[in-house]
Coordinates of C-alpha atoms in Angstrom, one line a residue:
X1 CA -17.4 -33.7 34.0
X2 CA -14.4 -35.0 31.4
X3 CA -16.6 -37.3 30.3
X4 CA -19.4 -35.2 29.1
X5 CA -17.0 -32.5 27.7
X6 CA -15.3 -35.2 25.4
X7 CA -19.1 -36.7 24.9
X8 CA -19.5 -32.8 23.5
X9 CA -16.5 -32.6 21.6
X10 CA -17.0 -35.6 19.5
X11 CA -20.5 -34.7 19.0
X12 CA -19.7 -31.9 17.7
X13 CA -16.8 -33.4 15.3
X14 CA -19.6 -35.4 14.2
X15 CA -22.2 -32.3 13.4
X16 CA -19.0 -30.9 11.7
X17 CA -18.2 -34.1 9.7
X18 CA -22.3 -34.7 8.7
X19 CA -22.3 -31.0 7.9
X20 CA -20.7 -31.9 4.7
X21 CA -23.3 -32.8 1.9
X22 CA -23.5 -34.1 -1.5
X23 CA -25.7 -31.3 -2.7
X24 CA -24.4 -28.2 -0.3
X25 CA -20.4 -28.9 -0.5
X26 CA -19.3 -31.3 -2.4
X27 CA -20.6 -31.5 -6.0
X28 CA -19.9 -28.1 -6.8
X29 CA -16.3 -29.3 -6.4
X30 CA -16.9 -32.4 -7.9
X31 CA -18.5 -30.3 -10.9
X32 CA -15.5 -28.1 -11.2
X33 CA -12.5 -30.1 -11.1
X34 CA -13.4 -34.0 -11.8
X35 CA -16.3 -34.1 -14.7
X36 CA -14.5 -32.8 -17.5
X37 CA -13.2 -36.2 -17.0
X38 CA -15.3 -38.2 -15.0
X39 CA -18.1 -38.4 -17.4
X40 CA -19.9 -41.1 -20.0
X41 CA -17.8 -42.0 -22.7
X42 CA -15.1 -40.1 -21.4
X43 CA -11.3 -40.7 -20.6
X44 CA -11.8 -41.4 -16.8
X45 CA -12.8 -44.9 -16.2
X46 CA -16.5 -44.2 -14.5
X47 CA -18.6 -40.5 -14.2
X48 CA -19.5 -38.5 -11.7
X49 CA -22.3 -36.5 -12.7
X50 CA -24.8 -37.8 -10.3
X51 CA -24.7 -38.0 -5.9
X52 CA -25.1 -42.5 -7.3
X53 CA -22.5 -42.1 -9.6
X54 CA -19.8 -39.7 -6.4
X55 CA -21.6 -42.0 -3.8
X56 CA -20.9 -46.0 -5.4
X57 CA -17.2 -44.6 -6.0
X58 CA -17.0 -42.5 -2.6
X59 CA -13.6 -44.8 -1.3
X60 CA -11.4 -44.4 -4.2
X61 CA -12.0 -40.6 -4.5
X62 CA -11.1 -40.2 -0.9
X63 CA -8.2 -42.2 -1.8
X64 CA -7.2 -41.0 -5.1
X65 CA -7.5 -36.8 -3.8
X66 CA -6.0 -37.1 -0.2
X67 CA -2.7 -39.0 -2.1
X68 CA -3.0 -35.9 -4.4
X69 CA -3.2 -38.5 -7.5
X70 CA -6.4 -36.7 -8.6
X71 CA -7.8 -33.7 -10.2
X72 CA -4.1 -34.9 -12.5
X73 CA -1.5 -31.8 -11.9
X74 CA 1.8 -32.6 -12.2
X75 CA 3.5 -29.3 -11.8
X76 CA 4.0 -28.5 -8.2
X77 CA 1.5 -25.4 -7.5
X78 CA 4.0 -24.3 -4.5
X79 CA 6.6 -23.7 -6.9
X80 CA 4.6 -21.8 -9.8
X81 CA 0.8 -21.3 -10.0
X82 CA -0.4 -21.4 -13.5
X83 CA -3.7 -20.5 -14.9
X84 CA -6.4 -22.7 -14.8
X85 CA -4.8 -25.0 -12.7
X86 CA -6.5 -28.1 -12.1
X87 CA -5.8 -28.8 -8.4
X88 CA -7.5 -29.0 -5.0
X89 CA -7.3 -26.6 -1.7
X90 CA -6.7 -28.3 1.4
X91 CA -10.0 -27.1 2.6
X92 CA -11.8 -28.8 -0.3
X93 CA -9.8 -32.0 0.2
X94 CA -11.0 -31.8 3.6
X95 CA -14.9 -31.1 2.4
X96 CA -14.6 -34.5 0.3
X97 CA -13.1 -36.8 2.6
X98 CA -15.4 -35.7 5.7
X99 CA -18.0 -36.0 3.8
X100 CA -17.1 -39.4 2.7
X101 CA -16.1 -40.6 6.4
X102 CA -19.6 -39.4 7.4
X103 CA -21.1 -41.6 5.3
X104 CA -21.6 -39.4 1.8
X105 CA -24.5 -38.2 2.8
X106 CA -26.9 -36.9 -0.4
X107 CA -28.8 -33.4 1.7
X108 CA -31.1 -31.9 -0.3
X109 CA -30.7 -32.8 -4.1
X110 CA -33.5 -31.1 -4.9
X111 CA -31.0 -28.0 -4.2
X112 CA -28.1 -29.7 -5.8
X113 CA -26.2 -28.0 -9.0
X114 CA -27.0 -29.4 -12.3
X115 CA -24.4 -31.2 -13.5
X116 CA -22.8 -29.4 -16.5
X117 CA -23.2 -30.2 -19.7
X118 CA -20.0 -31.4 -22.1
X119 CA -18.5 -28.1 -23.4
X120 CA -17.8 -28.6 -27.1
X121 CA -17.0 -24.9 -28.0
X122 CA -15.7 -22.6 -25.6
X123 CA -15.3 -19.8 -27.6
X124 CA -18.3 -19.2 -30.4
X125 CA -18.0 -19.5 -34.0
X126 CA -15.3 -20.9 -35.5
X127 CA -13.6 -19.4 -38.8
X128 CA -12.2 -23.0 -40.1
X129 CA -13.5 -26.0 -39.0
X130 CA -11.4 -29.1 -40.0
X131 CA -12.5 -32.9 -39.3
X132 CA -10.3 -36.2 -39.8
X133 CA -11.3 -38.7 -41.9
X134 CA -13.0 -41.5 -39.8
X135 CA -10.5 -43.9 -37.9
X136 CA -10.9 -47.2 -36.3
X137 CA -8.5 -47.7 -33.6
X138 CA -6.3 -50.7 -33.9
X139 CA -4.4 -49.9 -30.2
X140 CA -4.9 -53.3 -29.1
X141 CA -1.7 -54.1 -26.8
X142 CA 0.0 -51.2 -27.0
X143 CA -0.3 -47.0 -27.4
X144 CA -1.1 -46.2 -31.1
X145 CA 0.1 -42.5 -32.5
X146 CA -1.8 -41.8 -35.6
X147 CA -1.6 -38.6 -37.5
X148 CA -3.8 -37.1 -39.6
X149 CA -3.4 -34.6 -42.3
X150 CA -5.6 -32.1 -42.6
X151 CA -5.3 -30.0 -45.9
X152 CA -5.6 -26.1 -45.6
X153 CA -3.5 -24.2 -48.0
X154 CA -4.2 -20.5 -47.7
X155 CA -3.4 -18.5 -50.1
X156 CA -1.8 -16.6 -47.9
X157 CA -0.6 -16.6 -44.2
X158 CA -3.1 -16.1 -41.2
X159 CA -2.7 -15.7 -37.8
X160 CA -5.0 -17.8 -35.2
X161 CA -5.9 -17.1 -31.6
X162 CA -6.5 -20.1 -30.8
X163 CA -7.3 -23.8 -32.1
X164 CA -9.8 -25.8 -30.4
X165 CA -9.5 -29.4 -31.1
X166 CA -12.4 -31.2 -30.3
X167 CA -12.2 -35.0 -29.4
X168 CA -14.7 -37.3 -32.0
X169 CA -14.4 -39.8 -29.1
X170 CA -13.4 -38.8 -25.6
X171 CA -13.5 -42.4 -24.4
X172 CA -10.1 -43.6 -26.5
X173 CA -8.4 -40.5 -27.6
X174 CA -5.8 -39.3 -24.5
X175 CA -4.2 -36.8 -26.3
X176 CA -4.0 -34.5 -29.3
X177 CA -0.7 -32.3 -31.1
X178 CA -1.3 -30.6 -34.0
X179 CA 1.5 -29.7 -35.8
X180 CA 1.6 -27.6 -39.4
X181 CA 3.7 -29.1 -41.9
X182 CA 5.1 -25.8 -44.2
X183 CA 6.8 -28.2 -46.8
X184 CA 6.1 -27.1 -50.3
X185 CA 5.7 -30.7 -51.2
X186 CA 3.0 -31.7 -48.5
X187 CA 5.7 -34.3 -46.4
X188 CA 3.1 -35.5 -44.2
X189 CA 0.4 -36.0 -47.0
X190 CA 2.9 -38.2 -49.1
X191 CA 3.5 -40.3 -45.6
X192 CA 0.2 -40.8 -45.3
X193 CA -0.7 -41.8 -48.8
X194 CA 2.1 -44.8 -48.1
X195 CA -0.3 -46.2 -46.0
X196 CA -3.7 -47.7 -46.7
X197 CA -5.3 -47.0 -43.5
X198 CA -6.5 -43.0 -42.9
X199 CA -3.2 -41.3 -41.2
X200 CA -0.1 -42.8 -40.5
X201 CA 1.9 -43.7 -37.1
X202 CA 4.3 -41.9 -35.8
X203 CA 5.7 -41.5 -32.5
X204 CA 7.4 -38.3 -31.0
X205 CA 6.8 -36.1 -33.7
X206 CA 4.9 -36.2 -37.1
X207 CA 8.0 -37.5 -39.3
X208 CA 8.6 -34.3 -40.7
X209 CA 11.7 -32.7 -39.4
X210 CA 10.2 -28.9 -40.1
X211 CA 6.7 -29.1 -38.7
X212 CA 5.3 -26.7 -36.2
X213 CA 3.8 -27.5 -33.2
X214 CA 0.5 -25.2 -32.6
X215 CA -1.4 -26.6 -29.9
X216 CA -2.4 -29.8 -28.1
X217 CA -5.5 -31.1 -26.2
X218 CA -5.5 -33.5 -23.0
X219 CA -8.5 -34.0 -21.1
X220 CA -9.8 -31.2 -18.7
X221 CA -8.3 -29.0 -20.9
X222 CA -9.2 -25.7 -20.8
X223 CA -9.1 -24.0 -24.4
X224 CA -8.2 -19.9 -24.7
X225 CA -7.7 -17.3 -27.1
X226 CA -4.5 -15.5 -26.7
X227 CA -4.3 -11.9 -26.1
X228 CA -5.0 -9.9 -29.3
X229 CA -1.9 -8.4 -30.1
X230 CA -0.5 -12.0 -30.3
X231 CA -1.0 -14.7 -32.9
X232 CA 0.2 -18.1 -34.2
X233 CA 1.2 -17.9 -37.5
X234 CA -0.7 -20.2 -40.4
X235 CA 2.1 -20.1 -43.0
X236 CA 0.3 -19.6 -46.7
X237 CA -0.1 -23.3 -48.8
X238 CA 0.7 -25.4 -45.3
X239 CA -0.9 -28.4 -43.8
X240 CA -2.1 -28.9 -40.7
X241 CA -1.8 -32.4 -39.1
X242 CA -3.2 -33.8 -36.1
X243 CA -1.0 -36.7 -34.1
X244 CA -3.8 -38.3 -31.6
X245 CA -2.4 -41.3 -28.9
X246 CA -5.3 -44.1 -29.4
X247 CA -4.3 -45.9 -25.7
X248 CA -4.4 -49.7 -25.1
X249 CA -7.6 -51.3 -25.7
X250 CA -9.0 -48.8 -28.1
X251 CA -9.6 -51.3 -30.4
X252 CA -12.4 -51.6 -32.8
X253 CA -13.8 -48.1 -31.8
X254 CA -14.4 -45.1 -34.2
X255 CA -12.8 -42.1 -34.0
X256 CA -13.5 -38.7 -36.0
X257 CA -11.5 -35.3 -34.1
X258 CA -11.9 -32.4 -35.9
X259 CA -10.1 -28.5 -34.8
X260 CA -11.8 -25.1 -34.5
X261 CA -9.3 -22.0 -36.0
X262 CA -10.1 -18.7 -34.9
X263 CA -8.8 -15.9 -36.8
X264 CA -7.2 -13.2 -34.8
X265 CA -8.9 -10.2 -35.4
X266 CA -5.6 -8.0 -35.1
X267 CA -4.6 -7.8 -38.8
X268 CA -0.6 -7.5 -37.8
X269 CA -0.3 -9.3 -34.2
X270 CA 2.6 -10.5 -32.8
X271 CA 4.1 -13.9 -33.8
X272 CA 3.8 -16.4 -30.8
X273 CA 6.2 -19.5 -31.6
X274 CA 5.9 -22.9 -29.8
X275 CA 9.7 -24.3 -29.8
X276 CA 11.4 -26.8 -27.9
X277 CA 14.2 -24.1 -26.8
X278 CA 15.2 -26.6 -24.1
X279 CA 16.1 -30.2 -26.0
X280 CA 18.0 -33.6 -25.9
X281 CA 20.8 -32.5 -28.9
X282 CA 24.1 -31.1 -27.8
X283 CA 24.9 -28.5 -27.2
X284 CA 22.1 -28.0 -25.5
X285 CA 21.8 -31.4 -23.7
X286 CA 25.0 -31.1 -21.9
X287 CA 25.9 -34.2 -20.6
X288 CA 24.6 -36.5 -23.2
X289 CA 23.5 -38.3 -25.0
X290 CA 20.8 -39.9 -23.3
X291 CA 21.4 -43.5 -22.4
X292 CA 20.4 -44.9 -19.2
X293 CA 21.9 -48.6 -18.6
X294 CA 19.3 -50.9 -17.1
X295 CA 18.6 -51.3 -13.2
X296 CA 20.1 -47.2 -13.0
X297 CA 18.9 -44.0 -12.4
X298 CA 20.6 -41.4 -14.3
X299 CA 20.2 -37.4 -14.5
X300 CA 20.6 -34.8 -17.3
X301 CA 20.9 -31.4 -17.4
X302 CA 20.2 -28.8 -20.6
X303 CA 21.2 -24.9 -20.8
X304 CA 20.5 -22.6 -23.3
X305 CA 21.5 -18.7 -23.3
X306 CA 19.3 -16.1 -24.8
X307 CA 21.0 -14.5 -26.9
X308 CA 22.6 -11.1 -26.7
X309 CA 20.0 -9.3 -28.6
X310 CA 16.8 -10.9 -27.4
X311 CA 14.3 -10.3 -24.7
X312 CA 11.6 -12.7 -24.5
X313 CA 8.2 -12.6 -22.9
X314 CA 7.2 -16.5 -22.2
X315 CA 3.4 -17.3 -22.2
X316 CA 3.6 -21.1 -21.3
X317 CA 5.6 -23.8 -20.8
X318 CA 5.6 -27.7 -21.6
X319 CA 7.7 -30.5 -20.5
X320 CA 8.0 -33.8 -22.5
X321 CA 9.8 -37.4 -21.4
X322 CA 8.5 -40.5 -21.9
X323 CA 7.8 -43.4 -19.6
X324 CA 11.0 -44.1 -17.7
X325 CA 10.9 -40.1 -16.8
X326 CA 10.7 -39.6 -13.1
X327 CA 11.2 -35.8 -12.3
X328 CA 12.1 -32.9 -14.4
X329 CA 12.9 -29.2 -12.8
X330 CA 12.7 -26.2 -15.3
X331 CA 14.1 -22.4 -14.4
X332 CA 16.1 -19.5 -15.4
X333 CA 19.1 -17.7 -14.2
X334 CA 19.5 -14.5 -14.9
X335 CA 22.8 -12.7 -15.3
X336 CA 22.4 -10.7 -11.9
X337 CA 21.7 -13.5 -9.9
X338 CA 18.1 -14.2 -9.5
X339 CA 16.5 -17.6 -10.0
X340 CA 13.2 -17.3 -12.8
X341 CA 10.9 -20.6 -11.6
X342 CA 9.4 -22.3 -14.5
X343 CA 8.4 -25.1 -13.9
X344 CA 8.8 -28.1 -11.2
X345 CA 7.1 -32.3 -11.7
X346 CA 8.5 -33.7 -8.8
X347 CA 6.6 -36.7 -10.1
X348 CA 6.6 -37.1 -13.8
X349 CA 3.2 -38.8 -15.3
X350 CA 3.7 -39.9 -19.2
X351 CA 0.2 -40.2 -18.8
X352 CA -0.5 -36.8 -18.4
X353 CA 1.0 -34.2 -20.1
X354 CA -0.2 -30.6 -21.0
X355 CA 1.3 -26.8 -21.3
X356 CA 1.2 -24.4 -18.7
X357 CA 0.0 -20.8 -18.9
X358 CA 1.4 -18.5 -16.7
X359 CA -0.4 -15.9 -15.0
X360 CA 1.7 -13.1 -16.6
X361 CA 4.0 -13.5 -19.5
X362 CA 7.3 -14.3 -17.6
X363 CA 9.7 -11.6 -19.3
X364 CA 13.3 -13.5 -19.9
X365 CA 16.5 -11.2 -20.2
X366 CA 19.2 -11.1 -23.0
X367 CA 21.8 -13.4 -21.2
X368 CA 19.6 -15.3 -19.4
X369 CA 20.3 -18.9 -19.2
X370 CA 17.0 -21.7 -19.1
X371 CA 17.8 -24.8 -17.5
X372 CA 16.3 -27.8 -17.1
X373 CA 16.9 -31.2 -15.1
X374 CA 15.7 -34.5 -15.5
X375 CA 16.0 -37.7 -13.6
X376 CA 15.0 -41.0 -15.4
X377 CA 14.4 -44.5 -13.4
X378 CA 15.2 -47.7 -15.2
X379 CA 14.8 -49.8 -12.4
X380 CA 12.2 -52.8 -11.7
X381 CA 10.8 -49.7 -8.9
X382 CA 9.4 -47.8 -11.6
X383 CA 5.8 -49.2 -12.7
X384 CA 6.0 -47.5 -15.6
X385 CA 9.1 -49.2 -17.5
X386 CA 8.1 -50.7 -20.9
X387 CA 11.0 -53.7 -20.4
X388 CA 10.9 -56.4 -17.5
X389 CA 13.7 -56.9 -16.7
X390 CA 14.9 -53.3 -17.9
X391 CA 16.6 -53.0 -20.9
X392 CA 18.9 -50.2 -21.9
X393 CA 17.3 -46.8 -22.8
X394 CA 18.5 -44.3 -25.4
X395 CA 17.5 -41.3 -27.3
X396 CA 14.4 -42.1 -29.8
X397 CA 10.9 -41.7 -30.8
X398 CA 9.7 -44.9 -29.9
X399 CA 7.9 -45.3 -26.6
X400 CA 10.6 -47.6 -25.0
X401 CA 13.0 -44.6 -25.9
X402 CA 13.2 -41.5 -24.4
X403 CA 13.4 -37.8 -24.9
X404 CA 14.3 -34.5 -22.9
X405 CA 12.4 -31.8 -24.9
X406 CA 10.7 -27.8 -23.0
X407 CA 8.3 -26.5 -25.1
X408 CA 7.8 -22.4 -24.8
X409 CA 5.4 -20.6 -26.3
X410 CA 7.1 -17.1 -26.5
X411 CA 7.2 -13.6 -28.2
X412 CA 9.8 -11.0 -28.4
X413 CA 9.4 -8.6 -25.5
X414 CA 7.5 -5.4 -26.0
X415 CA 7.0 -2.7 -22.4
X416 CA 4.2 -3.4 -20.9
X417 CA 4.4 -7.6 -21.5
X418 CA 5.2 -7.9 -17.5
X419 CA 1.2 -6.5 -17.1
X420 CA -0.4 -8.8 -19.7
X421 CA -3.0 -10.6 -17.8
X422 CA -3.5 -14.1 -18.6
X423 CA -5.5 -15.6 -16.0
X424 CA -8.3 -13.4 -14.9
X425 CA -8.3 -14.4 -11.5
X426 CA -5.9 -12.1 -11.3
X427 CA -8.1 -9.0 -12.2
X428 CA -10.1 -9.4 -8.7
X429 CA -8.5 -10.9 -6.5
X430 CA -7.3 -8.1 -4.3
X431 CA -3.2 -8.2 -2.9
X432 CA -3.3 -5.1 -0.6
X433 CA -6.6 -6.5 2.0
X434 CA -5.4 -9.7 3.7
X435 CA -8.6 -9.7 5.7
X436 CA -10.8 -9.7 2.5
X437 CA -13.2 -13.0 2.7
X438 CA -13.8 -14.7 -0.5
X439 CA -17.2 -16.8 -1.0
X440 CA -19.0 -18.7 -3.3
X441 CA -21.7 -16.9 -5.9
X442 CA -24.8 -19.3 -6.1
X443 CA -25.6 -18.8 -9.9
X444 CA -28.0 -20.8 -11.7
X445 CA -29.5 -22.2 -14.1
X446 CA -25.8 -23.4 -14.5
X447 CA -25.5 -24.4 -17.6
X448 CA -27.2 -21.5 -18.7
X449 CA -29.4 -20.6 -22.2
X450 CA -30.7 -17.6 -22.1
X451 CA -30.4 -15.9 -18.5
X452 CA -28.4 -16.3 -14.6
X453 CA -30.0 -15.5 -12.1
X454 CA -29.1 -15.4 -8.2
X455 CA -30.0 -13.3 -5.0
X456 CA -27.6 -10.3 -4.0
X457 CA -26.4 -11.6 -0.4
X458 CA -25.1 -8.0 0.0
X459 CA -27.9 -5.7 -1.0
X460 CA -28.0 -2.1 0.0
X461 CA -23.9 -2.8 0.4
X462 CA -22.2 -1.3 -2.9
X463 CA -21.0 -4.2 -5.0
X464 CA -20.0 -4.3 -8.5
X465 CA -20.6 -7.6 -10.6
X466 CA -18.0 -8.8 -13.4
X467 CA -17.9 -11.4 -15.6
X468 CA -14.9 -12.2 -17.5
X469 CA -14.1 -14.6 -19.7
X470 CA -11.6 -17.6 -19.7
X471 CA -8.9 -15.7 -22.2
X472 CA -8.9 -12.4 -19.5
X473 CA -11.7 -10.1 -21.1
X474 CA -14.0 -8.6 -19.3
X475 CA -17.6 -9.1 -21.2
X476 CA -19.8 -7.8 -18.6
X477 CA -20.0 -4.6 -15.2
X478 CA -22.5 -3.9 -13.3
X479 CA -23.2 -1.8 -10.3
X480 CA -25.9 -4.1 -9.0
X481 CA -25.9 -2.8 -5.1
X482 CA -30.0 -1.6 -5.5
X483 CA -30.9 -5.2 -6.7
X484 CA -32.0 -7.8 -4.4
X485 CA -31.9 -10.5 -7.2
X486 CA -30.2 -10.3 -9.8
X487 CA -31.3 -11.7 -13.8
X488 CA -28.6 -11.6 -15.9
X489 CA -29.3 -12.1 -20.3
X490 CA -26.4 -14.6 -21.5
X491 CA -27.4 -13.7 -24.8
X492 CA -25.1 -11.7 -26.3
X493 CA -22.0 -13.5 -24.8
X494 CA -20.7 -16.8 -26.8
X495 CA -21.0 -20.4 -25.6
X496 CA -18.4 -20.8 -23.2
X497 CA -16.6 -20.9 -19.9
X498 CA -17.2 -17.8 -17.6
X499 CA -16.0 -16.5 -14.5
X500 CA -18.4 -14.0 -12.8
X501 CA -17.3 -11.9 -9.5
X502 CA -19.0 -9.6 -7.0
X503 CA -17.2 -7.4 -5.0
X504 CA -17.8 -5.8 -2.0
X505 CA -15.4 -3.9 0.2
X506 CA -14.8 -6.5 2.2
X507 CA -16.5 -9.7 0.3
X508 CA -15.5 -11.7 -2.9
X509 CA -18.0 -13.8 -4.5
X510 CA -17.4 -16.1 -7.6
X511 CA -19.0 -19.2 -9.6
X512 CA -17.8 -20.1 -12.7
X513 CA -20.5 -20.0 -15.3
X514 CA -21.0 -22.4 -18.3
X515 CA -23.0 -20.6 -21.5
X516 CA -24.9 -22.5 -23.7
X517 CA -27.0 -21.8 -27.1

């Protein structure tokens, strides 16, 4: 009797284990997290668009997502969960790697998802489109940091919502800053006409003391327009100028990034600055400078108190070290007492790097102090240290240097900030019903031209349809609870990146939606 009730058990195990399929459980995951990467002539070194492409690679993404090295998130989600964040559940790292131990079997492709198509522009028509001259990478044995400048001088200042900078070649260019150089005698253009080649190099910054950081790119990044009542300012007669990382390698290919600038439409917003308020200069840095003997860990700490007369309402945040950085730990402490998390990368990644979004603004008190903490490993036990045997590390721009630098994009506090909603999960996903069930919404075609479609799995059951889009707006409501399917037009709503929701009393459904024209 034992016998045939283990037999049972592990028969069903095994019914549980081939219950995972390529086409029914695991390429919508792959599809959402992995191909904005994993994709020809992309960053990631092979593509996953395909059941052959996720089944020929089936042991190393077992590997790589149950030692948590892939979707690459630093941040810890358990102590902050950001928008957009690009990680995996436990249940989905469970659904790959029982699929995988069952064999990676395909089910059905004929039912599959389409893979998605490359999203180029996430958010319609641009106002300003501006594209580098073409490049040819010489990043043969080391990183390259080029920097383009790209001429713009209004006649007077703008504000943007966003700037979407678009790769010309995803397969060598790992990251983008763009700065805005508000000299009045163009610094970065008379740097780069010292050179011969297009751009100049330039690590850390763009070799002009007063530039601006605006945005950045890294792969899998998703690209959004800030709220309308905030803006970046485009000062009038400035520059903008792009500093792209060409990686090791990159040799002999062409390159040719260009940005998108999108206007914001509020003729007096409020100005959003990107500074590093957190940095490696004393006083700041207070137990500097940086210098970190070889064969030694070392740690260093940075404060800075808002000041008497400011409130702050803090949008994102962005770490930056180099490649000797282990760990870095960014909070506040307010005057009362409490603890404000920020930020926490138990295990820093040079390699990887990106801003955060919170959910909500994160409002910051008059008083309050940021901190941040950093430990850097110059031992032969770090695989990422540029000198063998290690060398002695200090302060510098240089890739064998190192830096201690928190990026915030904030705004002065206005009532109301704390409510700001940044990540429109947010907007459905209900706090008060812990017993509420949350599924996924089969929509296709997916990419999608013209139309969605999909069947109401709740008809006759009152459910209203949303679909918001990835900057918190909603663009489309629907009381669809007399419909037993559903056709949707996508024609009115701008190429991009969608999230679509129906609710029922007791039911979630989602699928994120790509738009295509």
């Amino acid at each position: 009797m034992r016998k045939q009730l283990i037999l049972i058990l592990l028969l069903f195990i095994g019914a549980k284990l081939l219950g995972q399929t390529w086409a029914d459980n695991v390429a919508p995951i792959i599809f959402s997290k992995c191909v904005s990467c994993h994709r020809p002539n992309s960053i990631a070194p092979f593509s996953l668009l395909t059941y052959t492409d996720a089944f020929n690679n089936k042991n190393s993404i077992s590997t790589a997502i149950t030692a948590k090295h892939m979707p690459p998130w630093p941040p810890d989600d358990n102590y902050v969960h950001y928008t957009d964040a690009r990680i995996l559940t436990t249940a989905q790292i469970s659904t790959i790697v029982n699929w995988v131990n069952a064999g990676a079997p395909s089910g059905n492709l004929s039912m599959a998802p389409a893979p998605p198509a490359p999203v180029t522009n996430q958010l319609g028509i641009a106002d300003v489109v501006l594209r580098m001259p073409n490049y040819t990478s010489t990043a043969a044995t080391g990183d390259i940091y080029q920097c383009f400048v790209l001429p713009l001088r209004l006649g007077a200042e703008k504000y943007i919502s966003a700037a979407e900078i678009i790769p010309g070649n995803n397969s060598i260019v790992h990251h983008v800053l763009l700065y805005q150089d508000t000299t009045a005698n163009h610094a970065a253009q008379q740097l780069d006409i010292a050179t011969p080649e297009p751009g100049y190099t330039s690590f850390g910054g763009i070799g002009v003391n007063s530039a601006v950081l605006l945005d950045a790119w890294v792969p899998g990044n998703v690209v959004r327009k800030s709220p309308v009542q905030f803006g970046r300012k485009i000062f009038a007669n400035s520059d903008l100028v792009m500093q792209i990382h060409y990686p090791a390698g990159s040799n002999g290919i062409l390159d040719s990034t260009k940005v998108r600038l999108y206007y914001n439409s509020n003729p007096t917003p409020r100005v959003l600055r990107i500074e590093p308020i957190l940095n490696h200069f004393a006083p700041t840095l207070i137990n500097g400078p940086i210098n970190i003997p070889p064969n030694t860990t070392r740690t260093y700490d940075e404060e800075f108190v808002i000041p008497v007369f400011f409130k702050a309402s803090i949008l994102s945040v962005a770490p930056h070290m180099h490649l000797i950085g282990d760990k870095i730990k960014v909070w506040g402490n307010k005057i009362n007492g409490d603890t404000i998390r920020m930020i926490d990368i138990p295990n820093w990644d040079f390699h990887w790097q990106g801003s955060y979004y919170f959910q909500k603004p994160v409002v910051v008190d008059p008083l309050t102090t940021l901190k941040a903490k950093a430990t850097y490993d110059n031992t032969t036990t770090n695989p990422q240290n540029p000198n063998n045997p290690p060398q002695t590390i200090t302060l510098g721009e240089a890739t064998t240097n190192e830096m201690m630098l928190v990026y915030f994009a904030f705004t002065a506090y206005q009532t109301g900030d704390e409510n700001i909603i940044l990540d429109s999960s947010l907007l459905v996903t209900p706090t008060s019903n812990l017993n509420i069930i949350i599924k996924q919404l089969k929509v296709f075609p997916n990419p999608a031209q013209s139309y969605i479609q999909f069947e109401n799995p709740k008809q006759h059951k009152k459910g209203m349809l949303t679909i918001w889009s990835l900057d918190g707006r909603k663009v489309h409501e629907e009381d669809i609870s007399h419909l037993h399917f559903v056709n949707i037009s996508t024609h009115r709503l701008p190429a991009g990146v969608y999230n679509i929701y129906l609710r029922t009393v007791d039911e979630i459904y989602s699928d994120k939606i790509i738009v295509q024209h």
